[in-house]
CSV table of C-alpha atoms in Angstrom, one decimal:
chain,number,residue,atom,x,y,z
A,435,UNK,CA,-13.2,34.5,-31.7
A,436,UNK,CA,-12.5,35.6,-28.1
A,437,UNK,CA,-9.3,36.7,-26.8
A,438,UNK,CA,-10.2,34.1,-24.5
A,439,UNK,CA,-10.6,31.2,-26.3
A,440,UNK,CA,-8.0,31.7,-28.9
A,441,UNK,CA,-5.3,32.3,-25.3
A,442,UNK,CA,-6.9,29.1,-24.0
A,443,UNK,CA,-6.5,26.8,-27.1
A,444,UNK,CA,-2.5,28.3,-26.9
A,445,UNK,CA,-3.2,29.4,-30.9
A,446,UNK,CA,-1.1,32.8,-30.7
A,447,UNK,CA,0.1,32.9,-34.7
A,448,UNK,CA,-1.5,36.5,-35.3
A,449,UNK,CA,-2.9,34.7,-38.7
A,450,UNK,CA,-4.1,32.0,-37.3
A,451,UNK,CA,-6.0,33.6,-34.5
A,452,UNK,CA,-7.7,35.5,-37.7
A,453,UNK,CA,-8.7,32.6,-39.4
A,454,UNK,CA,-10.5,31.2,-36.2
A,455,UNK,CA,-12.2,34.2,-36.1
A,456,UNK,CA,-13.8,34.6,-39.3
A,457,UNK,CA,-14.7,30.8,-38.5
A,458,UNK,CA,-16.3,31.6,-35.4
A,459,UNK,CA,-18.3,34.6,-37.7
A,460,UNK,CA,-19.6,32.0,-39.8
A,461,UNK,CA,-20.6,29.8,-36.9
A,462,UNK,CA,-22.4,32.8,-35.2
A,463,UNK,CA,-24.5,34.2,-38.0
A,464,UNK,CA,-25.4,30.9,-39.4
A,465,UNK,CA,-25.3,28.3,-36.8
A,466,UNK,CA,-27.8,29.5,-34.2
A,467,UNK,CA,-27.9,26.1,-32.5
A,468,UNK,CA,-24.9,24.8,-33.1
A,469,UNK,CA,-23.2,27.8,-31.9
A,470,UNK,CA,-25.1,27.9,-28.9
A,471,UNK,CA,-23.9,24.6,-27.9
A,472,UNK,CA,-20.6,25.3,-28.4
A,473,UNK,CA,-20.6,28.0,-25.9
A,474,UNK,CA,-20.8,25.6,-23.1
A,475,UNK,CA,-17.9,23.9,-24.2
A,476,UNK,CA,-14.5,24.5,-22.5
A,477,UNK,CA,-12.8,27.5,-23.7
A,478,UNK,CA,-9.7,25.7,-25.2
A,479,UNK,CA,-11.9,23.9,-27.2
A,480,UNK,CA,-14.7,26.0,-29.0
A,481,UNK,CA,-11.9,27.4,-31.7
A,482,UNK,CA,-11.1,23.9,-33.1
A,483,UNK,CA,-15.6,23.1,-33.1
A,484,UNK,CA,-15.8,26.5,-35.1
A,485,UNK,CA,-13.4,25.7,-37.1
A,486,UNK,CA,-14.7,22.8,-38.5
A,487,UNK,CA,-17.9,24.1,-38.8
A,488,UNK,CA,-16.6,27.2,-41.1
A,489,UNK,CA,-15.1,24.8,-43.2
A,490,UNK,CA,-18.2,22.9,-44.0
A,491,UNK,CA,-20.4,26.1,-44.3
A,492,UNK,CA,-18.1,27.4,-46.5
A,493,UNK,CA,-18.2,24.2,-48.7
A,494,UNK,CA,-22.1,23.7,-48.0
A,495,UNK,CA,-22.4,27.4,-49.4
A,496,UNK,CA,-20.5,26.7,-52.5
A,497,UNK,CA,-22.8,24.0,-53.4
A,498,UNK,CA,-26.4,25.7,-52.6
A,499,UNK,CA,-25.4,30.0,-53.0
A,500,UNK,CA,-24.2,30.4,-56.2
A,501,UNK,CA,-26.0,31.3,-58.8
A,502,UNK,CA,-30.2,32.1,-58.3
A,503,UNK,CA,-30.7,29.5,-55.9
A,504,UNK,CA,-33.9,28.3,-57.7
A,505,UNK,CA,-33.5,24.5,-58.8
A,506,UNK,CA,-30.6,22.4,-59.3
A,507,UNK,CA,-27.7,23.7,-61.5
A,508,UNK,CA,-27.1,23.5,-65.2
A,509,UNK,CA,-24.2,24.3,-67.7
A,510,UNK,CA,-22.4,26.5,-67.3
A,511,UNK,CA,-23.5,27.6,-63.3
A,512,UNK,CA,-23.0,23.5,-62.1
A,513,UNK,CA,-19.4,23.6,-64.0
A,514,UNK,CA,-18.7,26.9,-61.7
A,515,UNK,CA,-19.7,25.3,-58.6
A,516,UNK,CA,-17.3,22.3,-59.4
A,517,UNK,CA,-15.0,24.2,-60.3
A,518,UNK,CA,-15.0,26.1,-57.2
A,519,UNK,CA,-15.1,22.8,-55.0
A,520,UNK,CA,-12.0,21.6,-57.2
A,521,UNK,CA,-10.5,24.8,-55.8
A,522,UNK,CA,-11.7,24.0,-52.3
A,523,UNK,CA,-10.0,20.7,-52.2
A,524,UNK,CA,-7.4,21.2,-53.5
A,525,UNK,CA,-6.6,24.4,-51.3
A,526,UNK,CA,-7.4,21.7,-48.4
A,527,UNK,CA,-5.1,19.6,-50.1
A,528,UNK,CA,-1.9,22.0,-49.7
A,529,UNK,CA,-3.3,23.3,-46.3
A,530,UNK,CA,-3.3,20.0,-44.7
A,531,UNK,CA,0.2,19.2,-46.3
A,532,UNK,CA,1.7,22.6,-45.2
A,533,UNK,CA,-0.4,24.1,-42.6
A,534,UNK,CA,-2.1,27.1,-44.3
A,535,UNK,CA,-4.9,27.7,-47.2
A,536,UNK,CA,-5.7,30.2,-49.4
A,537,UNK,CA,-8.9,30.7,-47.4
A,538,UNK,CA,-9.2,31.4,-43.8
A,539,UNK,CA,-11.2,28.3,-43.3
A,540,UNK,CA,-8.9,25.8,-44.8
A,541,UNK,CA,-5.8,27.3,-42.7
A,542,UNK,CA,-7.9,27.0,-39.1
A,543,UNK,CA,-8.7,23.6,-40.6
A,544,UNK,CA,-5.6,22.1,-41.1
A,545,UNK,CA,-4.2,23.3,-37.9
A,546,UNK,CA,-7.2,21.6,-36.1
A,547,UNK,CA,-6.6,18.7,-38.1
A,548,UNK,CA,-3.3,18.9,-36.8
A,549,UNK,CA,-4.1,19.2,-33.3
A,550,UNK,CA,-6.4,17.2,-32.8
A,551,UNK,CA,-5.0,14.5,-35.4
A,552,UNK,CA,-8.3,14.3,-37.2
A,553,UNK,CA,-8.1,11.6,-40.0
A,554,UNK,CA,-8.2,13.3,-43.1
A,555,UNK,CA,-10.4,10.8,-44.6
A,556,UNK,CA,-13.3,12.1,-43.1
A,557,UNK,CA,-12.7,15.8,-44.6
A,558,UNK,CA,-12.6,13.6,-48.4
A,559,UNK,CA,-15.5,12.1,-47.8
A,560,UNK,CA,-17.4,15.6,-46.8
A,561,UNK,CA,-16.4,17.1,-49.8
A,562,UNK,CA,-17.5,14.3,-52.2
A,563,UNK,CA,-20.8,14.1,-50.6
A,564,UNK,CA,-21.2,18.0,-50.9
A,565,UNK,CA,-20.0,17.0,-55.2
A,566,UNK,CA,-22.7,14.9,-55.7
A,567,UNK,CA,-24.9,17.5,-54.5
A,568,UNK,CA,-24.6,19.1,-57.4
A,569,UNK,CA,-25.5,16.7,-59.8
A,570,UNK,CA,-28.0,14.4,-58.2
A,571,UNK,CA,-31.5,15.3,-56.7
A,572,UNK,CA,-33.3,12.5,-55.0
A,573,UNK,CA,-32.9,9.1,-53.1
A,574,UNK,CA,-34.5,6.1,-54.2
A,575,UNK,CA,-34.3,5.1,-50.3
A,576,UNK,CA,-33.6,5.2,-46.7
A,577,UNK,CA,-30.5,3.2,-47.9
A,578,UNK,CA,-29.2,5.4,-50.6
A,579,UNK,CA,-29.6,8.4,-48.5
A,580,UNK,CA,-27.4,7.1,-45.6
A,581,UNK,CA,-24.9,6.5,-48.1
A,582,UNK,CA,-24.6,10.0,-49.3
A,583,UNK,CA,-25.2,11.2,-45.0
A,584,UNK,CA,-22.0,9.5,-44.3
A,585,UNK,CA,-19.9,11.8,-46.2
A,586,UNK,CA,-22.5,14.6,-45.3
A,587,UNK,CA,-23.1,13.9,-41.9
A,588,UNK,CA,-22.0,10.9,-40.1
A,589,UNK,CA,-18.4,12.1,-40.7
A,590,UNK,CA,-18.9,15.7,-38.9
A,591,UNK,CA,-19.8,13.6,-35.7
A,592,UNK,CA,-16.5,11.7,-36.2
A,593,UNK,CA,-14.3,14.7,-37.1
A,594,UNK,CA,-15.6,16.1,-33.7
A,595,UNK,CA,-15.4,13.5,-31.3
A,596,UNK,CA,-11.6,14.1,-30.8
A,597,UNK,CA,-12.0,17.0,-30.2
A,598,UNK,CA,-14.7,16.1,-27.3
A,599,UNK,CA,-12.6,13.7,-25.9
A,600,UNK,CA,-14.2,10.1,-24.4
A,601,UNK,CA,-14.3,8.2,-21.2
A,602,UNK,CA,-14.0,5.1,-23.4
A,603,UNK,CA,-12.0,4.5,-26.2
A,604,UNK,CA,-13.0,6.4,-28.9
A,605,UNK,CA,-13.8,3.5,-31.4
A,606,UNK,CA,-16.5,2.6,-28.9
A,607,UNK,CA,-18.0,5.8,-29.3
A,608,UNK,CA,-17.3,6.8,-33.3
A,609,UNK,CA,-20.4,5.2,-33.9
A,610,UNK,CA,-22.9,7.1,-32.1
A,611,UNK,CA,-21.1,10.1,-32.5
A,612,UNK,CA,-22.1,9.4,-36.3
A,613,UNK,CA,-25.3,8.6,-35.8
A,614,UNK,CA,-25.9,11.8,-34.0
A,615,UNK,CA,-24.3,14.0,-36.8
A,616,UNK,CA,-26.9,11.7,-39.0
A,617,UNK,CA,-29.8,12.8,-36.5
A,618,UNK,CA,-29.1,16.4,-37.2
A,619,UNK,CA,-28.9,16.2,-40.8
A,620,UNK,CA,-32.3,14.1,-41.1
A,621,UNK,CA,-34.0,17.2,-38.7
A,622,UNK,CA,-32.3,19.6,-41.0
A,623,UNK,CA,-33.8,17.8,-44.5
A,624,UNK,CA,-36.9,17.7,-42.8
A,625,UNK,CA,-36.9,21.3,-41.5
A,626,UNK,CA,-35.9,22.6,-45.0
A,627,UNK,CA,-38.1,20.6,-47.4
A,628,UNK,CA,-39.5,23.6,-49.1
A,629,UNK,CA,-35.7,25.8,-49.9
A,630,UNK,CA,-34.1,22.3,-50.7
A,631,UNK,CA,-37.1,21.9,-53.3
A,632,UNK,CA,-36.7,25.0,-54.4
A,633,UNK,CA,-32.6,24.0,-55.1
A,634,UNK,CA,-34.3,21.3,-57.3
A,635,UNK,CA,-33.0,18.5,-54.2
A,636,UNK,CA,-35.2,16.0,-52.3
A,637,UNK,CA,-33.7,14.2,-49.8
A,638,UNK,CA,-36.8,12.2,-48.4
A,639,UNK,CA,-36.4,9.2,-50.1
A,640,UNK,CA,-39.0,8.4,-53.2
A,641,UNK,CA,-39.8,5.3,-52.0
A,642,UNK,CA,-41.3,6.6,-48.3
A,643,UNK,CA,-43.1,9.5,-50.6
A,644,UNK,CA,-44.6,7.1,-52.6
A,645,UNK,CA,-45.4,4.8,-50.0
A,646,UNK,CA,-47.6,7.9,-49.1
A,647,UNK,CA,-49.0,9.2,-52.4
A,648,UNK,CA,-46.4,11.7,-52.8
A,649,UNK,CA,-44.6,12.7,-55.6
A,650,UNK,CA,-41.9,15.8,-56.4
A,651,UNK,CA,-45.0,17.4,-58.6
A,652,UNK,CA,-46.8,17.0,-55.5
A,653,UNK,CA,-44.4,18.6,-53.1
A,654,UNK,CA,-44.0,21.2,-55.6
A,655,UNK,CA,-47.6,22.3,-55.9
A,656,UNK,CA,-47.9,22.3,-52.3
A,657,UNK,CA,-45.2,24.6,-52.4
A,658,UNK,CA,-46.2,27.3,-55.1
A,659,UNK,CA,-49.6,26.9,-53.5
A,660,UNK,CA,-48.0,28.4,-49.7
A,661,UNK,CA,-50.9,24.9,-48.7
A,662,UNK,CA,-50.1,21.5,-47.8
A,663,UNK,CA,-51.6,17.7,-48.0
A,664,UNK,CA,-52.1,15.1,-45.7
A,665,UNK,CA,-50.5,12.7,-48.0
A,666,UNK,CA,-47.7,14.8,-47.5
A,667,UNK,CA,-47.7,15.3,-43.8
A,668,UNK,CA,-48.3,11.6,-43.5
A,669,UNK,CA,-45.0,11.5,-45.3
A,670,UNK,CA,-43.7,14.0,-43.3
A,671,UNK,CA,-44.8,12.2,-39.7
A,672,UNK,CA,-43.1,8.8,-40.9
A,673,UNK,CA,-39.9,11.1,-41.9
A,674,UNK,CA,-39.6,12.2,-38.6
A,675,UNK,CA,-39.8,8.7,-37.6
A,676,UNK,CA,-36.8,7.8,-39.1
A,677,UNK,CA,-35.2,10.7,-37.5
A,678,UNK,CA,-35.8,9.8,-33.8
A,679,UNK,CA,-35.4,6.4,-34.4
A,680,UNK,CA,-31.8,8.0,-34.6
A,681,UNK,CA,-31.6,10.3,-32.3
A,682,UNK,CA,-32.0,7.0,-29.8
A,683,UNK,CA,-29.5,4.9,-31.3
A,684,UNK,CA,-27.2,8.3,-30.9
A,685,UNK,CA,-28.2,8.7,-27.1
A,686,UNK,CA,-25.8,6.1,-25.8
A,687,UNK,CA,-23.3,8.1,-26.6
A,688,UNK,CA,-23.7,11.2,-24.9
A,689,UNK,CA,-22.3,9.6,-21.5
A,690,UNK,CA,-19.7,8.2,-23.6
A,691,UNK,CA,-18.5,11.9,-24.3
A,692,UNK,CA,-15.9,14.0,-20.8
A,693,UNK,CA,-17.6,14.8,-18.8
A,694,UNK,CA,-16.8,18.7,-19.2
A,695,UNK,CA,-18.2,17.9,-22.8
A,696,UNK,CA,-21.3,16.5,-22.5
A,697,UNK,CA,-23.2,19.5,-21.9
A,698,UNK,CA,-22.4,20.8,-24.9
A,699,UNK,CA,-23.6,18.1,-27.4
A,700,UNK,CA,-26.8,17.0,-25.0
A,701,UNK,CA,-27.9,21.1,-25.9
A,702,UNK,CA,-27.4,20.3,-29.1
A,703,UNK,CA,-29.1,16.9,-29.1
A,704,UNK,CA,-32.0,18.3,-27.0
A,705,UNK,CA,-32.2,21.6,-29.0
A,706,UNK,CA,-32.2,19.7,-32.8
A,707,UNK,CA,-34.5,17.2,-31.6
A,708,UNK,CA,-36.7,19.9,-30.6
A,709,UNK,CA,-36.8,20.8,-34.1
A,710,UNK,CA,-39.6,18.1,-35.0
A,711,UNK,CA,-41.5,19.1,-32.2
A,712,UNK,CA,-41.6,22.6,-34.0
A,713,UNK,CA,-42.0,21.1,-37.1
A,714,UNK,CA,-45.5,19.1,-35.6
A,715,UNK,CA,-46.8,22.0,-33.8
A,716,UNK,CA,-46.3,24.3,-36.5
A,717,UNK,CA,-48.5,21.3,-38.5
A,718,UNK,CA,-46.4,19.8,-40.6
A,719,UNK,CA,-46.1,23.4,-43.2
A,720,UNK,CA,-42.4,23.0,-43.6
A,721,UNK,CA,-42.8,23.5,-47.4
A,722,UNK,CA,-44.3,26.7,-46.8
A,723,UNK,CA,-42.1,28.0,-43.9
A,724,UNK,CA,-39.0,27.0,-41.8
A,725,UNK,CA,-40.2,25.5,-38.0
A,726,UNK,CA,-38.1,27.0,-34.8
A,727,UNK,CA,-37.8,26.4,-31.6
A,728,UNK,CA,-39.3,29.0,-29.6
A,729,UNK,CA,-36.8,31.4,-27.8
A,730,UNK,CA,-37.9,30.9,-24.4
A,731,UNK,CA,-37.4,26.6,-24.8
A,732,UNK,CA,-33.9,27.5,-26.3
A,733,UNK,CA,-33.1,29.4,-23.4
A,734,UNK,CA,-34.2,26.5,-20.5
A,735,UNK,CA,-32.3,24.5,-22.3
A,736,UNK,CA,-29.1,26.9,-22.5
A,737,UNK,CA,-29.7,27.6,-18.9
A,738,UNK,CA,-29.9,23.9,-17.8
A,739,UNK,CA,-26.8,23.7,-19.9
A,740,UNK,CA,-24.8,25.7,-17.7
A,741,UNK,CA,-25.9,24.3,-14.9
A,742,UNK,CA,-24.2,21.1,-16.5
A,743,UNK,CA,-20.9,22.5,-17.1
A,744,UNK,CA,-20.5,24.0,-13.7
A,745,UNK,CA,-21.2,20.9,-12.1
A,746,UNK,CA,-18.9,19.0,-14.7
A,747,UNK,CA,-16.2,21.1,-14.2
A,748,UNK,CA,-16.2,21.4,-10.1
A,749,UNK,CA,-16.4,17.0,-10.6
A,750,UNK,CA,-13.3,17.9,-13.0
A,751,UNK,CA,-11.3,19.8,-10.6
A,752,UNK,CA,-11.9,17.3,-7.8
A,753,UNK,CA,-10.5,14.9,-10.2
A,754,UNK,CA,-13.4,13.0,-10.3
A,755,UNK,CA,-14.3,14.3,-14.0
A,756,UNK,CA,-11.3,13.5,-15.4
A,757,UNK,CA,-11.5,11.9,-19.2
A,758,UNK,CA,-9.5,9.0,-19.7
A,759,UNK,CA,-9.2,9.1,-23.8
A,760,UNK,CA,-9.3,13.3,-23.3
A,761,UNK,CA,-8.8,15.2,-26.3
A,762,UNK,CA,-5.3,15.8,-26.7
A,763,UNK,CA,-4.2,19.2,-28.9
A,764,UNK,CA,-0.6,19.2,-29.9
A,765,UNK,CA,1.2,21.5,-29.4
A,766,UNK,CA,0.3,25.3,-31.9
A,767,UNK,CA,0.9,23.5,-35.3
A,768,UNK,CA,1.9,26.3,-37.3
């Protein structure tokens, strides 16, 4: 975390300004996108963004980096992982009641909470999504697998949207907010087919692989085999159908977001979606290796970015800009 940021946010407790930072750590090394996006957001407000991202790395890590990391867990290594999510909740527990956590993540957590007056509820429904991780491996359907994205997904968009701050009321825009953090997720199961197979998980539902020809077996000799099908790229295309069908019903929202905001999460949006482009060019091999977007797109898009937020902020000091449902950080919780 920058001096900066952590002056501009007004956190100045010596141990909370260390728990944002490892956060912002976690956000850097693993969050290439995402953290890229969250550089063009205004200073004040990148600590609370990393902070909730550290706290779900750190639980998403729990479920998927213990142990050998080759299929899903058994005996003795699932009752580990539980037990160490039963830690992490109930550490968030006590840090959301009193303001600190055992781990770093939990204490920049609960005073974002505070700040920002997050609803808890969408920090319970995370963590039992990431618990069921553990125990089951597919989705009959589209259905079933938007019910385990809510807690996974959906909520992320919501726990941020405070944060962003609204030209409408923010009820009006909680909706597409979740959406997008849906969008995401679906580019990132698609993306990572192969290493989620490989954790013993499927997340494209059975019936759209069967629908195709495609079973786990199949996926799984396509895998060991470093080859794919076209029975499953054809499930792969209609996959990434379902993802941009909502990456459109999360579009309205973006104007939704201030205005000093926006740039921010339309990176993001641009930058993820850009994802299944990989994905295609790259032919569809996303059991065999992970898709990117190429460096110099990421950086057209960073640059038109900035461009963004230096024309949001000059609307904002002319008043123009101004949010009317802002976000709103309390005064340093701790």
């Amino acid at each position: 975390m920058t001096t900066r940021e952590l002056d501009a946010a007004r956190i100045t407790d010596p141990g909370l300004r260390a728990a944002y930072t490892h956060c912002r750590d976690l956000n850097a090394r693993h969050g290439r996108t995402y953290f890229l996006a969250t550089r063009l957001l205004p200073p004040d407000r990148r600590p609370a963004v990393h902070a909730l991202y550290g706290f779900a790395r750190w639980a998403d890590d729990i479920v998927d980096s213990l142990g050998d990391g080759r299929g899903a867990p058994t005996g003795d290594e699932a009752a580990r992982r539980a037990a160490a999510l039963d830690r992490l909740n109930d550490d968030l527990t006590r840090g959301l009641a009193g303001g600190r956590g055992a781990e770093p993540v939990v204490t920049a957590l609960a005073d974002t909470s505070a700040r920002y007056a997050i609803d808890r509820r969408h920090f319970t429904d995370f963590l039992a999504s990431m618990r069921s991780d553990l125990t089951v491996t597919e989705y009959a359907d589209y259905a079933a697998l938007r019910g385990y994205m809510h807690g996974s997904a959906a909520v992320i968009g919501l726990q941020m949207l405070p944060v962003l701050g609204t030209v409408v009321p923010r009820a009006e825009a909680a909706p597409y907010a979740a959406e997008l953090g849906v969008a995401f997720q679906l580019t990132n199961f698609l993306r990572d087919v192969g290493e989620d197979l490989d954790r013993g998980r499927v997340y494209l539902p059975r019936d759209l692989l069967t629908a195709h020809g495609v079973d786990r077996a199949l996926l799984r000799r396509c895998r060991d085999a470093g080859r794919t099908d076209r029975r499953v790229t054809a499930a792969l295309r209609a996959f990434a159908d379902l993802t941009r069908a909502a990456y459109r019903r999360a579009a309205p929202g973006v104007p939704m977001l201030d205005p000093v905001a926006r740039p921010c999460i339309r990176t993001a949006f641009v930058l993820y979606g850009g994802i299944l482009d990989a994905v295609a060019d790259d032919g569809w091999a996303v059991l065999n290796r992970r898709a990117a977007v190429p460096r110099r797109r990421r950086a057209l898009v960073a640059a038109d970015g900035l461009l963004r937020v230096a024309a949001a902020r000059m609307a904002a000091r002319g008043g123009s800009g101004r949010a009317l449902y802002p976000s709103a950080p309390c005064e340093e919780a701790a």
